[in-house]
Structure formats: structure tokens, C-alpha cells
XYZ file of C-alpha atoms in Angstrom:
84
model
C 0.059 -0.226 0.176
C 3.365 2.206 0.351
C 3.883 4.287 -3.300
C 7.294 3.183 -3.181
C 5.960 -0.529 -2.740
C 5.780 -3.026 -5.769
C 3.767 -6.300 -5.397
C 5.398 -9.378 -5.889
C 3.619 -12.644 -5.994
C 6.085 -15.853 -5.176
C 4.846 -19.053 -6.270
C 6.011 -22.221 -6.360
C 5.174 -26.041 -7.930
C 4.746 -27.087 -4.323
C 3.889 -23.882 -2.214
C 5.829 -23.415 0.544
C 3.841 -23.601 4.000
C 6.283 -20.473 5.090
C 7.910 -17.719 3.658
C 10.421 -15.547 5.738
C 11.524 -12.403 4.139
C 14.226 -9.646 5.404
C 15.272 -6.749 3.794
C 18.779 -4.570 3.889
C 19.407 -1.137 2.756
C 21.475 -1.478 -0.544
C 23.480 0.757 0.015
C 24.918 -1.881 3.375
C 26.269 -3.865 0.873
C 29.739 -5.439 2.077
C 29.060 -4.050 5.725
C 29.660 -6.504 8.105
C 27.752 -4.886 10.709
C 24.572 -3.775 8.496
C 21.538 -4.471 10.448
C 18.371 -5.333 9.069
C 15.176 -3.307 8.397
C 12.674 -5.742 8.721
C 11.353 -9.171 9.062
C 8.195 -9.817 8.447
C 6.728 -13.741 7.975
C 4.557 -14.782 5.494
C 2.534 -18.540 6.337
C -1.104 -17.364 4.031
C -0.842 -17.817 0.476
C -1.298 -16.262 -2.092
C 2.314 -14.739 -0.884
C 2.226 -11.356 -1.675
C 5.214 -9.321 -0.586
C 5.901 -5.823 -1.153
C 9.188 -5.135 -2.353
C 10.923 -1.420 -2.551
C 13.777 0.104 -4.856
C 17.805 -0.005 -3.247
C 17.319 -2.769 -1.001
C 18.353 -6.436 -0.991
C 16.220 -9.181 0.348
C 16.697 -12.504 1.803
C 13.479 -14.920 1.585
C 13.376 -17.941 2.582
C 10.969 -21.061 1.863
C 9.494 -23.274 4.287
C 8.585 -26.498 3.577
C 7.542 -28.351 7.368
C 9.029 -31.316 8.275
C 5.521 -32.174 9.819
C 3.983 -32.715 6.087
C 6.780 -34.515 5.045
C 4.288 -38.144 5.167
C 1.950 -36.176 2.716
C 4.411 -34.501 0.028
C 7.330 -36.435 0.980
C 9.971 -34.439 1.918
C 10.576 -31.177 3.954
C 12.921 -28.736 3.655
C 14.583 -24.627 3.011
C 14.742 -22.783 -0.209
C 16.818 -19.380 0.339
C 17.224 -16.444 -2.714
C 19.193 -13.712 -1.580
C 18.230 -10.665 -4.347
C 18.801 -6.588 -5.248
C 15.960 -4.544 -6.093
C 17.239 -1.253 -8.085
């Protein structure tokens, strides 16, 4: 809902149970002491993330171990990307 934010829909063949989004300022790239600006957990579909320009995002998707029997697997996938 912020004017500078762009919606980004995260999707996968099998939707994860939870998405964690951590955001840093891109100006802090290379600074080991940089602190995250925001950390948000999404646990309901659709996973509609709000992205801003000039940021670094760490996105962690988690498929819960409790659903291993149903799915045949569990685990996490992590992605890091930078927006302009």
C-alpha cells in the first residue's frame, strides 16, 4: 500500500508453508555490521511480498517437516536478490 512498494507474488510448484522476508538497505552491501530494516513472516497464500527499490532481500521458503509424510519431503530454500 506504500507508493514506493511494488507487489511481487512468490509461487512454486508446491507452495511453501511459510516465507520469511528480511530486508536491508542496498547501500549497506559489504558492511558486516549492517542490520536488517525489516523481517516479516508470511504464512498464508497467496504470498504477496512488497518490494522497494534500492534494497537487498533474503527470502527463505520453508516446507514443514510435519508434512513430510503427505509430501514426501521437507526443507528450506533461500534466495537473495537486490532491487534497483
